[in-house]
CSV table of C-alpha atoms in Angstrom, one decimal:
chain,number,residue,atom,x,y,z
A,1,UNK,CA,53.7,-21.4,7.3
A,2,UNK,CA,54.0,-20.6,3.8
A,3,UNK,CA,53.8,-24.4,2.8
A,4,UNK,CA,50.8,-24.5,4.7
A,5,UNK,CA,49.2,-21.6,3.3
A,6,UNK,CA,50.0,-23.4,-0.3
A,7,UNK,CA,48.7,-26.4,0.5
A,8,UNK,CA,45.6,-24.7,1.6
A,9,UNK,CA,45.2,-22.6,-1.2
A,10,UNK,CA,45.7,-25.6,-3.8
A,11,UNK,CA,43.0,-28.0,-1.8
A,12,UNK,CA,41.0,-25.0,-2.1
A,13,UNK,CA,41.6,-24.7,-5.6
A,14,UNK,CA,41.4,-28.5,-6.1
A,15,UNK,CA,38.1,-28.0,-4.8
A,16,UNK,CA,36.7,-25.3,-7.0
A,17,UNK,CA,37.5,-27.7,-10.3
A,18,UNK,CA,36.0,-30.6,-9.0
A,19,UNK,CA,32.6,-28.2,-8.1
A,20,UNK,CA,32.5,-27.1,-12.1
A,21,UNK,CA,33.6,-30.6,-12.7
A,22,UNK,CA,30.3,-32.1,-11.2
A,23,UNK,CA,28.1,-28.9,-12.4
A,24,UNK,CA,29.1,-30.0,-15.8
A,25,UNK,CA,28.2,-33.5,-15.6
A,26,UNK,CA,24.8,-32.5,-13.9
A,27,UNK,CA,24.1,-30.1,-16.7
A,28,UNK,CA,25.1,-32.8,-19.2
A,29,UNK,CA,22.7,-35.8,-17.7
A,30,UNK,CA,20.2,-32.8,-17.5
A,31,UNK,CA,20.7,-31.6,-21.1
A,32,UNK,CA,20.8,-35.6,-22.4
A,33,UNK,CA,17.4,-36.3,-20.6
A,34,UNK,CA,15.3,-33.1,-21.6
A,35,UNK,CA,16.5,-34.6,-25.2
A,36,UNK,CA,15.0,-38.0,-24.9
A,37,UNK,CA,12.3,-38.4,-27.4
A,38,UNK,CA,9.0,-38.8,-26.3
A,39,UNK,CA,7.7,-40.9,-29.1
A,40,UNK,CA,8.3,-42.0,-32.8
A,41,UNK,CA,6.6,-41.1,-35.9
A,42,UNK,CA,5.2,-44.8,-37.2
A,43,UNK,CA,2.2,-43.9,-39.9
A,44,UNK,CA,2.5,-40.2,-42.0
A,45,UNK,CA,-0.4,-39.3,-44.5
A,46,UNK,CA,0.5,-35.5,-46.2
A,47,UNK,CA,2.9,-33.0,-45.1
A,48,UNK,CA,2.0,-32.7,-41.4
A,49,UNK,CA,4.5,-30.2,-39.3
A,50,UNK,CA,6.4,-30.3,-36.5
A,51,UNK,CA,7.2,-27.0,-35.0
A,52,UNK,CA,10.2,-27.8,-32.2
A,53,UNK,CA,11.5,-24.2,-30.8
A,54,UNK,CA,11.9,-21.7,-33.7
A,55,UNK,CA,12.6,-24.5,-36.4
A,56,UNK,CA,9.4,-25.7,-39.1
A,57,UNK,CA,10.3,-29.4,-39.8
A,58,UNK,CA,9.0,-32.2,-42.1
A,59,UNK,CA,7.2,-35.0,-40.5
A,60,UNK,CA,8.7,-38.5,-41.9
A,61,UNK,CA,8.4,-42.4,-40.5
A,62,UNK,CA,11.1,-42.3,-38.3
A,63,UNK,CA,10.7,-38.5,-36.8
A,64,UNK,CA,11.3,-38.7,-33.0
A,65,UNK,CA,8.9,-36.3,-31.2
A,66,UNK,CA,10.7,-34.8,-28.2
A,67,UNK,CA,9.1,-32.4,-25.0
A,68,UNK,CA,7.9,-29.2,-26.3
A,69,UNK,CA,7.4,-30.5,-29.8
A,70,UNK,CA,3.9,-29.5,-31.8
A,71,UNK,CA,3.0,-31.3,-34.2
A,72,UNK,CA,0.0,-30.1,-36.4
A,73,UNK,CA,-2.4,-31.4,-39.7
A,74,UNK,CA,-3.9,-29.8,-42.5
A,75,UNK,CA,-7.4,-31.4,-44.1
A,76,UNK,CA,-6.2,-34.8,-45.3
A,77,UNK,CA,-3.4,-35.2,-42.9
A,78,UNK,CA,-2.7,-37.4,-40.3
A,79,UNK,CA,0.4,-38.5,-38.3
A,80,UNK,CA,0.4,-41.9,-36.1
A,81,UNK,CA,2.9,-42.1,-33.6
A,82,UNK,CA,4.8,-44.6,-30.8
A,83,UNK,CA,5.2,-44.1,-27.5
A,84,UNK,CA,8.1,-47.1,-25.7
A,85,UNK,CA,5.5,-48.7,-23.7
A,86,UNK,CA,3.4,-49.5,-26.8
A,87,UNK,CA,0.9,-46.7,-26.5
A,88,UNK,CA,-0.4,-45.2,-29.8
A,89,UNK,CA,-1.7,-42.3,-31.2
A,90,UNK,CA,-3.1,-41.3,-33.9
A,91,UNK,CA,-3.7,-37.4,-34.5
A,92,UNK,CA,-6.6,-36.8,-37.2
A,93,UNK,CA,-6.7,-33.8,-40.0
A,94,UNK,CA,-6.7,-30.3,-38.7
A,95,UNK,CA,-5.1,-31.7,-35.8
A,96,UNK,CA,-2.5,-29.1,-33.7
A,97,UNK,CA,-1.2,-30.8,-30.6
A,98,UNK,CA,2.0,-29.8,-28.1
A,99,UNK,CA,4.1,-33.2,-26.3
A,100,UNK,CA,5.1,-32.7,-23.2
A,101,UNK,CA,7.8,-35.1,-21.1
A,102,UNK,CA,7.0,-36.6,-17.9
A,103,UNK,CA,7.8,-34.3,-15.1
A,104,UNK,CA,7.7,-34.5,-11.8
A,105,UNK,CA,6.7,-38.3,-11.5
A,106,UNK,CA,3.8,-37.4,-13.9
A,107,UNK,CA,2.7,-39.1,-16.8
A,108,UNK,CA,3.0,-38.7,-20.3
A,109,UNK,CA,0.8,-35.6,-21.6
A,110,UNK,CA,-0.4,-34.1,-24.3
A,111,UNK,CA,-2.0,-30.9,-25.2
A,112,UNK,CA,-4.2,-30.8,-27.9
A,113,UNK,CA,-5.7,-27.1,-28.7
A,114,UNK,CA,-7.9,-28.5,-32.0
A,115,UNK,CA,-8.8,-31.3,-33.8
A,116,UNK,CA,-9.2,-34.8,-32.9
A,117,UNK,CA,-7.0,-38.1,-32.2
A,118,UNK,CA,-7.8,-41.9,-31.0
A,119,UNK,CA,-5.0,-43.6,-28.7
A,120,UNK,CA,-4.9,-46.8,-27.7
A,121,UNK,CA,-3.0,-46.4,-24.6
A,122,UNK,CA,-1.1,-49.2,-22.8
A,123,UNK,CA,-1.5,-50.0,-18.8
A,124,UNK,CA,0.2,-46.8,-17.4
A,125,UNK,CA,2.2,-46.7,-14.3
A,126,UNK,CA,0.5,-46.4,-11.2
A,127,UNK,CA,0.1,-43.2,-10.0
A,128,UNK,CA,1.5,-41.5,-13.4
A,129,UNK,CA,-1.2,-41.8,-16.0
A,130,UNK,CA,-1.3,-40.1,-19.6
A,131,UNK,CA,-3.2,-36.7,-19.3
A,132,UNK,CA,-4.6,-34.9,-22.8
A,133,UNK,CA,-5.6,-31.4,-22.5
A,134,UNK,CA,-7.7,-29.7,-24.5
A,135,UNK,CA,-8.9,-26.2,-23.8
A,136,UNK,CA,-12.0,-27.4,-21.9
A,137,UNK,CA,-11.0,-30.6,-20.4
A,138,UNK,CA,-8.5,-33.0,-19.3
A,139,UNK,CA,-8.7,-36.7,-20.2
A,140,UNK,CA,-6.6,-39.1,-17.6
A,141,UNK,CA,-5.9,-42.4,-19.3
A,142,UNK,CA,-4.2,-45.2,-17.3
A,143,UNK,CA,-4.9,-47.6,-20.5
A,144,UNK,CA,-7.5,-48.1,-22.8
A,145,UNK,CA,-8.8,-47.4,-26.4
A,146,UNK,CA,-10.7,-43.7,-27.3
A,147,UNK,CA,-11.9,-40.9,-29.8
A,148,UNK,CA,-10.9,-37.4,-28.6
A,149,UNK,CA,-12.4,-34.2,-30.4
A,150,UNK,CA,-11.6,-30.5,-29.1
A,151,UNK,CA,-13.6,-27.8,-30.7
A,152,UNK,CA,-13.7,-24.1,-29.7
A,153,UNK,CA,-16.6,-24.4,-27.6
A,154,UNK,CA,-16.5,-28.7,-26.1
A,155,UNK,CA,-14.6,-31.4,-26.5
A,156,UNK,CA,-16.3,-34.9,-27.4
A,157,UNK,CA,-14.6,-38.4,-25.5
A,158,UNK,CA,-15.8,-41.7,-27.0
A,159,UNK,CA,-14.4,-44.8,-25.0
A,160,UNK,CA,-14.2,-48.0,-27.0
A,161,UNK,CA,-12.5,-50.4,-24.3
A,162,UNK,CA,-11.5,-49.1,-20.9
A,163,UNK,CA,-12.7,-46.2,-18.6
A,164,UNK,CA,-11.2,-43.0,-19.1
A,165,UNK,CA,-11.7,-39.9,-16.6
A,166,UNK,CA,-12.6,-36.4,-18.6
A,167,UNK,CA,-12.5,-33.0,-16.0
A,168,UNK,CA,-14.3,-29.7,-17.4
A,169,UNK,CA,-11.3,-27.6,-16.5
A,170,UNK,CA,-13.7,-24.7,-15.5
A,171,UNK,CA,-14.2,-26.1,-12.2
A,172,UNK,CA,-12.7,-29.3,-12.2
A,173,UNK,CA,-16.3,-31.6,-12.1
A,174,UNK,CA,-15.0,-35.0,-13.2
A,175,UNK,CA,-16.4,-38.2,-14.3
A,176,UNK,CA,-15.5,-41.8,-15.3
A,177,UNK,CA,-16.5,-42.8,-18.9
A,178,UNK,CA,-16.5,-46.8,-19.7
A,179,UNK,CA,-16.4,-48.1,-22.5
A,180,UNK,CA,-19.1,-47.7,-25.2
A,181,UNK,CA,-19.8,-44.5,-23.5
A,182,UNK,CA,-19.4,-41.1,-24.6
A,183,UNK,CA,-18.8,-37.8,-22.7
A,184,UNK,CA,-19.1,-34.0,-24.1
A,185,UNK,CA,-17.5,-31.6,-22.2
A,186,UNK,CA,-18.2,-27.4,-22.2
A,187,UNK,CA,-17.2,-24.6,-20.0
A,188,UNK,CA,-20.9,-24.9,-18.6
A,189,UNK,CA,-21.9,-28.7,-18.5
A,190,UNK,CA,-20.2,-32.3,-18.3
């Protein structure tokens, strides 16, 4: 009986290291993928900064732009960056904008708070296209070329190839704008 029980209690045992075995390896891939970069810095003009958790850090050619990172401009500044599929964008001076990873089979997004950027965005995935926020609209972009404004009180969309949806956020009215079109959105009208 004894032999037993020691068998038992070693299988058990066995059993508990392979569980933190395979808890670390989840956290690992988990850790490794929430540290993907997003994009890459391809075009700097100034000192633009890139504010990624508590740290304040230079924006070069070459900075990779990871989920949760906010990059922002000063007057004169501008920062072009590189997503993998080829999309491109380009964030204008006095320009603050937040990255944010794909989630839940969602598509790239962006959150821009103030300022402006154009994008020429490749063919997205179906059913995961980019999505830019700004505090009064949302842009969905499955691939095309635009201007994007946000001011404190409407955000301007100018299509130059394409069709790109804009929502006021307020209650969610949408509509498609095509190319050499223009949309403004406020909390009151679209």
């Amino acid at each position: 009986k004894q032999a037993q029980r020691r068998r038992s209690q070693r299988r058990g045992w066995w059993g508990a290291v392979a569980m933190v075995l395979l808890m670390a390896a989840a956290g690992a891939w988990w850790w490794q993928m929430r540290q993907q970069p997003l994009a890459v810095v391809k075009e700097v003009a100034g000192a633009p900064t890139l504010l990624r958790g508590s740290q304040i850090l230079s924006v070069n050619v070459g900075t990779q732009l990871m989920s949760g990172d906010q990059l922002s401009t000063l007057p004169e500044e501008s920062v072009t960056f590189a997503y993998d599929d080829g999309t491109q964008v380009q964030l204008s001076s006095d320009t603050s904008a937040a990255f944010h990873g794909e989630t839940s089979g969602q598509g790239k997004r962006v959150v821009m708070s103030l300022g402006a950027l154009a994008a020429e965005v490749s063919p997205q995935p179906p059913g995961r296209p980019m999505r830019i926020e700004t505090p009064l609209a949302q842009i969905t972009v499955r691939g095309t070329v635009f201007w994007l404004a946000a001011e404190e009180r409407r955000t301007r969309l100018d299509v130059t190839e394409g069709v790109v949806e804009i929502a006021r956020k307020s209650d969610g009215k949408s509509i498609p704008v095509a190319a050499r079109e223009f949309a403004v959105a406020t909390d009151q009208s679209l």
